[in-house]
Coordinates of C-alpha atoms and ligand atoms in Angstrom, one line a residue:
Chain A
M178 CA 40.6 145.1 105.0
S179 CA 38.4 148.2 105.2
E180 CA 34.7 148.0 104.6
E181 CA 35.0 150.3 101.6
K182 CA 37.8 148.1 100.1
I183 CA 35.6 145.1 100.5
K184 CA 32.7 146.9 98.8
D185 CA 34.9 147.7 95.8
L186 CA 36.1 144.1 95.6
E187 CA 32.6 142.8 95.8
A188 CA 31.5 145.1 92.9
W189 CA 34.5 144.0 90.9
F190 CA 33.7 140.4 91.7
E191 CA 30.0 140.6 90.6
A192 CA 31.1 142.4 87.4
R193 CA 33.4 139.5 86.6
I194 CA 30.6 137.0 86.9
A195 CA 28.2 139.1 85.0
N196 CA 30.9 139.2 82.3
E197 CA 30.8 135.4 82.1
E198 CA 34.3 135.1 83.7
K199 CA 34.9 132.0 85.8
I200 CA 36.0 132.3 89.4
E201 CA 38.9 130.0 90.3
P202 CA 39.7 128.7 93.8
K203 CA 42.6 131.1 94.6
D204 CA 40.7 134.2 93.4
W205 CA 39.4 136.6 95.9
M206 CA 35.7 135.9 96.6
P207 CA 33.1 137.2 99.1
E208 CA 32.8 135.0 102.2
K209 CA 29.1 134.4 101.4
Y210 CA 30.0 133.1 97.9
R211 CA 32.5 130.7 99.5
Q212 CA 30.0 129.5 102.1
T213 CA 27.1 129.1 99.7
H214 CA 29.3 127.1 97.3
I215 CA 30.6 124.9 100.1
R216 CA 27.1 124.2 101.2
Q217 CA 25.6 123.5 97.8
M218 CA 28.5 121.6 96.3
S219 CA 29.0 119.4 99.4
Q220 CA 25.3 118.6 99.5
H221 CA 25.4 117.8 95.8
A222 CA 28.3 115.4 96.5
H223 CA 26.5 113.8 99.5
S224 CA 23.5 113.2 97.2
E225 CA 25.6 111.3 94.7
I226 CA 27.0 109.1 97.4
V227 CA 23.8 108.5 99.4
G228 CA 22.1 108.0 96.0
M229 CA 24.0 104.8 95.5
L230 CA 22.2 103.2 98.4
P231 CA 18.6 102.7 96.9
E232 CA 20.0 101.4 93.7
G233 CA 22.8 99.3 95.2
N234 CA 19.9 97.4 96.9
W235 CA 19.1 95.7 93.6
I236 CA 22.5 95.0 92.1
T237 CA 22.6 91.4 93.4
R238 CA 19.0 90.8 92.3
A239 CA 19.1 92.3 88.8
P240 CA 17.0 90.1 86.5
S241 CA 19.8 89.5 83.9
L242 CA 23.5 89.9 83.5
R243 CA 22.9 92.7 81.0
R244 CA 20.9 94.7 83.6
K245 CA 23.4 93.9 86.3
V246 CA 26.4 95.2 84.5
A247 CA 24.5 98.3 83.5
L248 CA 23.3 99.0 87.1
L249 CA 26.7 98.3 88.5
A250 CA 28.3 100.8 86.0
K251 CA 25.6 103.4 86.8
V252 CA 26.1 103.1 90.6
Q253 CA 29.9 103.3 90.1
D254 CA 29.4 106.5 88.0
E255 CA 27.5 108.0 90.9
A256 CA 30.4 107.2 93.2
G257 CA 32.6 109.0 90.7
H258 CA 30.3 112.0 90.6
G259 CA 30.5 112.2 94.4
L260 CA 34.3 112.1 94.2
Y261 CA 34.5 114.9 91.5
L262 CA 32.3 117.1 93.6
Y263 CA 34.0 116.4 96.9
S264 CA 37.4 117.4 95.5
A265 CA 35.9 120.4 93.7
T266 CA 34.5 121.5 97.1
E267 CA 37.8 120.9 98.8
T268 CA 39.3 123.7 96.7
L269 CA 37.3 126.1 98.7
G270 CA 39.1 125.2 101.9
I271 CA 37.0 122.6 103.6
S272 CA 38.5 119.1 104.2
R273 CA 36.9 115.8 103.0
E274 CA 36.7 114.7 106.6
E275 CA 34.8 117.8 107.7
M276 CA 32.3 117.4 104.9
I277 CA 31.7 113.8 105.9
E278 CA 31.3 114.8 109.5
Q279 CA 28.7 117.4 108.4
L280 CA 26.7 114.7 106.5
H281 CA 26.8 112.4 109.5
S282 CA 25.8 115.0 112.0
G283 CA 22.9 116.1 109.9
K284 CA 24.3 119.6 109.4
A285 CA 24.6 119.0 105.6
K286 CA 21.7 117.6 103.7
Y287 CA 21.4 115.4 100.6
S288 CA 18.6 115.2 98.1
S289 CA 15.4 114.0 99.8
I290 CA 14.6 111.7 96.9
F291 CA 17.0 109.1 98.2
N292 CA 15.0 108.7 101.4
Y293 CA 12.4 106.7 99.5
P294 CA 12.7 102.9 99.4
T295 CA 13.3 100.7 96.3
I296 CA 10.8 97.9 96.9
S297 CA 10.7 96.3 93.4
W298 CA 12.9 96.0 90.4
A299 CA 10.7 98.5 88.5
D300 CA 11.9 101.1 91.0
I301 CA 15.4 100.9 89.4
G302 CA 13.7 101.8 86.1
A303 CA 11.8 104.6 87.6
I304 CA 14.9 106.1 89.3
G305 CA 16.9 106.1 86.1
W306 CA 14.1 107.5 84.1
L307 CA 12.7 110.1 86.5
V308 CA 15.3 110.8 89.2
D309 CA 18.3 110.9 86.9
G310 CA 16.0 112.7 84.4
A311 CA 15.3 115.4 86.9
A312 CA 18.9 115.5 88.0
I313 CA 20.1 116.0 84.4
I314 CA 17.8 119.1 84.0
N315 CA 19.3 120.6 87.2
Q316 CA 22.8 119.7 86.3
V317 CA 22.8 120.9 82.7
A318 CA 21.8 124.3 84.1
L319 CA 24.9 124.2 86.3
C320 CA 27.4 123.5 83.5
G321 CA 27.7 127.3 83.0
T322 CA 27.9 128.1 86.7
S323 CA 30.4 130.7 87.8
F324 CA 32.8 128.7 90.0
G325 CA 35.2 126.9 87.7
P326 CA 35.8 123.6 89.5
Y327 CA 32.0 123.2 89.9
A328 CA 31.3 123.9 86.3
R329 CA 34.0 121.5 85.1
A330 CA 32.7 118.7 87.4
M331 CA 29.2 119.4 86.0
V332 CA 30.3 119.1 82.4
R333 CA 31.9 115.7 83.2
I334 CA 28.9 114.5 85.1
C335 CA 26.4 115.6 82.4
K336 CA 28.3 113.6 79.8
E337 CA 27.9 110.5 82.0
E338 CA 24.3 111.0 83.0
S339 CA 22.5 110.3 79.7
F340 CA 23.2 106.6 79.9
H341 CA 21.7 106.5 83.4
Q342 CA 18.4 107.9 82.2
R343 CA 18.3 105.7 79.0
Q344 CA 19.0 102.5 81.0
G345 CA 16.1 103.4 83.4
Y346 CA 13.7 104.2 80.6
E347 CA 14.6 100.9 78.9
I348 CA 13.8 99.0 82.0
M349 CA 10.4 100.7 82.2
L350 CA 9.7 100.1 78.6
T351 CA 10.6 96.4 78.8
L352 CA 8.3 96.0 81.9
A353 CA 5.5 98.0 80.3
R354 CA 5.5 95.8 77.3
G355 CA 5.8 92.6 79.3
S356 CA 3.2 90.5 81.2
N357 CA 0.3 92.1 83.1
E358 CA 2.2 91.7 86.3
Q359 CA 5.3 93.4 84.9
K360 CA 3.2 96.3 83.6
A361 CA 1.5 96.7 86.9
M362 CA 4.9 96.7 88.6
A363 CA 6.1 99.5 86.3
Q364 CA 2.9 101.5 86.9
D365 CA 3.3 101.1 90.6
A366 CA 6.8 102.4 90.5
L367 CA 5.8 105.4 88.5
N368 CA 3.0 106.1 90.9
R369 CA 5.4 106.1 93.8
W370 CA 8.3 108.0 92.2
W371 CA 6.4 110.7 90.2
W372 CA 5.6 113.2 93.0
P373 CA 8.9 112.9 94.8
S374 CA 10.7 113.5 91.5
L375 CA 8.7 116.7 91.0
M376 CA 9.9 117.8 94.5
M377 CA 13.5 117.4 93.4
F378 CA 13.4 120.9 91.9
G379 CA 12.8 122.4 95.3
P380 CA 10.1 124.6 96.7
R381 CA 7.8 126.8 94.6
D382 CA 9.4 130.0 93.5
E383 CA 7.5 132.1 96.0
D384 CA 8.9 130.0 98.8
S385 CA 12.5 130.0 97.5
P386 CA 14.1 133.1 98.8
N387 CA 17.6 132.5 97.5
T388 CA 16.7 132.5 93.9
A389 CA 17.8 136.1 93.0
Q390 CA 21.3 135.6 94.6
S391 CA 21.7 132.2 93.0
M392 CA 20.8 133.6 89.6
K393 CA 23.5 136.3 90.0
W394 CA 26.1 133.7 90.7
K395 CA 24.7 131.4 88.0
L396 CA 24.0 128.7 90.5
K397 CA 20.6 128.9 88.9
R398 CA 19.7 129.8 85.3
K399 CA 16.0 129.1 85.6
S400 CA 13.8 129.0 88.6
N401 CA 12.6 125.9 90.4
D402 CA 9.1 126.2 88.9
E403 CA 10.5 126.6 85.3
L404 CA 12.7 123.6 85.6
R405 CA 9.9 121.5 87.1
Q406 CA 7.6 122.5 84.2
Q407 CA 10.3 121.6 81.7
F408 CA 10.7 118.1 83.4
I409 CA 6.9 117.5 83.3
D410 CA 6.6 118.6 79.6
Q411 CA 9.4 116.3 78.6
T412 CA 8.4 113.3 80.7
V413 CA 4.6 113.1 80.0
P414 CA 5.1 112.1 76.3
Q415 CA 7.6 109.5 77.3
A416 CA 5.1 107.9 79.7
D417 CA 2.4 108.0 77.0
L418 CA 4.7 106.3 74.6
I419 CA 5.0 103.2 76.8
D420 CA 1.4 103.4 77.9
L421 CA 2.0 104.2 81.5
K422 CA -0.3 106.7 83.3
I423 CA 1.1 109.7 85.3
P424 CA -0.6 109.6 88.7
D425 CA -2.1 113.1 88.5
P426 CA -5.8 113.5 87.7
D427 CA -5.3 117.2 87.0
L428 CA -2.6 116.7 84.4
K429 CA -3.6 118.0 81.0
W430 CA -2.1 119.8 78.1
N431 CA -2.8 123.6 78.1
E432 CA -2.8 124.8 74.5
E433 CA -2.7 128.4 75.5
R434 CA 0.4 128.1 77.8
G435 CA 2.1 125.5 75.6
H436 CA 2.7 123.5 78.8
Y437 CA 1.1 120.7 80.8
D438 CA -1.0 121.9 83.7
F439 CA -0.6 119.7 86.8
G440 CA -2.1 119.1 90.2
P441 CA -0.9 120.4 93.6
I442 CA 2.3 119.0 95.1
D443 CA 2.2 117.8 98.7
W444 CA 4.7 120.2 100.2
E445 CA 4.0 119.0 103.7
E446 CA 5.4 115.6 102.6
F447 CA 8.4 117.3 101.1
W448 CA 9.2 119.2 104.4
Q449 CA 8.7 116.1 106.5
V450 CA 11.3 114.2 104.4
V451 CA 13.7 117.2 104.5
K452 CA 13.4 117.3 108.3
G453 CA 14.3 113.6 108.6
H454 CA 10.9 111.9 108.7
G455 CA 10.9 110.2 105.3
P456 CA 10.6 106.5 105.0
C457 CA 14.4 105.8 104.9
N458 CA 16.2 108.8 106.4
K459 CA 17.5 106.8 109.4
E460 CA 18.5 103.8 107.3
R461 CA 20.4 105.9 104.8
L462 CA 22.3 107.8 107.3
A463 CA 23.0 104.7 109.4
A464 CA 24.4 103.0 106.2
R465 CA 26.8 105.9 105.6
K466 CA 28.0 106.1 109.2
N467 CA 28.6 102.4 109.3
A468 CA 30.5 102.4 106.1
W469 CA 32.7 105.2 107.4
A470 CA 33.2 103.6 110.8
N471 CA 33.8 100.1 109.4
G472 CA 36.3 101.4 106.9
E473 CA 38.4 103.3 109.4
W474 CA 40.9 100.4 110.0
V475 CA 41.4 100.2 106.2
R476 CA 42.1 103.9 105.9
D477 CA 44.5 103.8 108.8
A478 CA 46.2 100.6 107.6
A479 CA 46.8 102.1 104.2
L480 CA 48.3 105.2 105.6
A481 CA 50.5 103.2 108.0
Y482 CA 51.6 101.0 105.1
S483 CA 52.6 104.0 103.0
E484 CA 54.5 105.6 105.9
K485 CA 56.4 102.3 106.4
Q486 CA 57.3 102.1 102.7
K487 CA 58.5 105.7 102.8
S488 CA 60.8 105.1 105.8
K489 CA 62.1 101.8 104.3
E490 CA 63.1 103.8 101.2
L491 CA 64.8 106.4 103.4
N492 CA 66.7 103.7 105.2
K493 CA 67.8 102.1 101.9
A494 CA 69.1 105.5 100.7
S495 CA 71.1 106.2 103.8
Chain B
M382 CA 43.8 107.9 114.2
K383 CA 41.8 110.5 112.3
K384 CA 43.5 111.8 109.2
D385 CA 42.5 112.3 105.6
W386 CA 44.6 110.5 103.0
P387 CA 46.9 113.0 101.2
L388 CA 45.4 114.8 98.2
W389 CA 46.8 114.1 94.7
E390 CA 46.3 115.9 91.4
V391 CA 45.6 113.8 88.4
F392 CA 46.8 114.5 84.8
V393 CA 45.6 112.3 81.9
R394 CA 46.8 112.0 78.4
S395 CA 43.7 111.3 76.4
K396 CA 45.6 109.8 73.4
N397 CA 49.1 109.7 72.2
G398 CA 50.1 112.9 70.5
L399 CA 48.3 115.0 73.1
E400 CA 49.7 116.5 76.3
H401 CA 48.6 115.4 79.8
R402 CA 45.8 117.6 81.0
H403 CA 44.7 118.3 84.6
F404 CA 41.5 116.2 85.2
G405 CA 40.9 116.7 88.9
S406 CA 42.1 115.5 92.2
L407 CA 41.6 112.6 94.7
H408 CA 42.7 111.2 98.0
A409 CA 45.0 108.2 98.2
A410 CA 47.4 106.8 100.8
D411 CA 50.3 106.4 98.3
A412 CA 51.3 107.0 94.7
Q413 CA 50.3 103.5 93.6
M414 CA 46.9 103.8 95.1
A415 CA 46.5 107.3 93.6
L416 CA 47.1 105.8 90.1
E417 CA 44.6 103.0 90.7
N418 CA 42.0 105.4 92.0
A419 CA 42.6 107.8 89.2
R420 CA 42.0 105.1 86.7
D421 CA 38.7 104.3 88.4
V422 CA 37.5 107.8 89.0
Y423 CA 38.7 109.6 85.8
T424 CA 39.0 107.0 83.0
R425 CA 36.0 104.8 83.2
R426 CA 35.2 105.4 79.5
N427 CA 38.6 105.2 77.8
E428 CA 39.4 108.8 78.5
G429 CA 43.1 108.1 78.8
V430 CA 46.1 106.2 77.7
S431 CA 48.5 107.6 80.4
I432 CA 48.1 109.0 83.9
W433 CA 50.3 111.1 86.0
V434 CA 49.6 111.7 89.7
V435 CA 51.4 114.2 91.9
E436 CA 50.8 115.0 95.5
S437 CA 49.1 118.4 95.6
K438 CA 51.4 119.8 98.2
H439 CA 54.3 119.6 95.7
I440 CA 52.6 122.1 93.3
T441 CA 53.6 125.7 93.6
A442 CA 50.9 128.0 92.2
S443 CA 51.1 131.6 91.2
N444 CA 48.9 133.9 93.3
P445 CA 46.1 135.6 91.4
E446 CA 46.7 138.8 93.4
N447 CA 50.0 139.1 91.6
N448 CA 48.5 138.7 88.2
P449 CA 49.2 142.3 87.1
E450 CA 52.9 142.0 87.6
M451 CA 53.0 138.4 86.4
F452 CA 51.1 138.6 83.2
E453 CA 50.5 142.2 82.2
P454 CA 54.0 142.9 81.0
A455 CA 53.3 140.5 78.1
K456 CA 50.2 142.4 77.0
D457 CA 51.8 145.5 75.4
K458 CA 54.4 143.5 73.5
V459 CA 52.4 143.4 70.3
Y460 CA 55.6 143.1 68.3
R461 CA 55.7 139.5 69.4
H462 CA 52.8 138.7 67.1
P463 CA 53.0 138.4 63.3
T464 CA 50.2 140.8 62.8
F465 CA 52.4 143.6 64.1
Y466 CA 54.4 143.6 60.8
K467 CA 52.9 145.3 57.8
L468 CA 53.8 143.6 54.5
P469 CA 52.6 144.4 51.0
D470 CA 49.5 142.6 49.8
E471 CA 51.5 140.8 47.2
I472 CA 53.1 138.7 49.9
K473 CA 50.4 136.1 50.3
H474 CA 51.8 133.5 52.7
M475 CA 54.3 134.6 55.3
Ligands
FE2_1491 FE1 25.1 111.4 89.3
FE2_1492 FE1 23.0 109.5 87.5

């Protein structure tokens, strides 16, 4: 294709998106659009899958059967989210196997939040409340994104997320209204998860060079800082209600702005975790690689069985 | 052996009286496993009463590049729509 022809196609493509049209897998698309979507969607899928690990840690030790079935259902939902997103990404021409290899080699990232440990039961509450809460804000913004399969996966995911956040907040509320030890446990979990949750929205706007392009393709509707502010504004009153203290001495309501002001985020910590030096990066990746390697014989056996069944049927027919 | 399980497309009837609708896709070694996985992945909250799975490679899709010759011929056939026919106002329901 000539360069001029590609320019024309690109202009037509951008106009379609500006016009609220959806792009479907077989439509013509600029290579950069394809690559950006493969990267973002596969990383989103990996986050759902790796995200099962910190919570899975507590399934066998949930304090009651009610909590256990809820956590099990929540973690199972996250597996489902990973699967919706992997298959949506495959429509762009990358195989499942390739995506998994990219995760294992470190070429593809997943959300850094899952590199923090879950050391007490209250962490399960904090994750549902804060981590799923932050994820919902990001994901609601993506329901109207331009790539059809991604948008459809997001709509499904958002429907399922709200129970995740509610079950987390309910855990925090129960602990916060319990014994002194239980309350201290809830406060400790909030102390540890608050800042990493704020980092989930990504770097400050001035350090986020892709924003303009992402806005055009509707991969973003609002900037990182806007979404972060929205999260803080919605979460502070929820903490107040259960009498837990947000671990930020600079946090205070700003009447003029109509938002909470908050203290500086430790971006050095953020980049360290992104680069692989968080508390659990090695453990998470090792768990995924082991699961893949240990499952290989199962995958192979299932395929061999299906091939055998097929040839049996052929023999019967002849 | 290194090989992805085949890809399947999943169609779900959400309740009797409605058609099966495309819900998404998944990998499975065979049809039975595709049905079982589809139940777990796509109907965890009573989203369906019936599931169809078909291996993706058996689907023939139209090419969006041919959309003009595929779909545009229908566009100018306004006489296929009831509003094309002008009737007196006295005729209320027709
Ligand atoms: Fe999720
Ligand atoms: Fe979730």
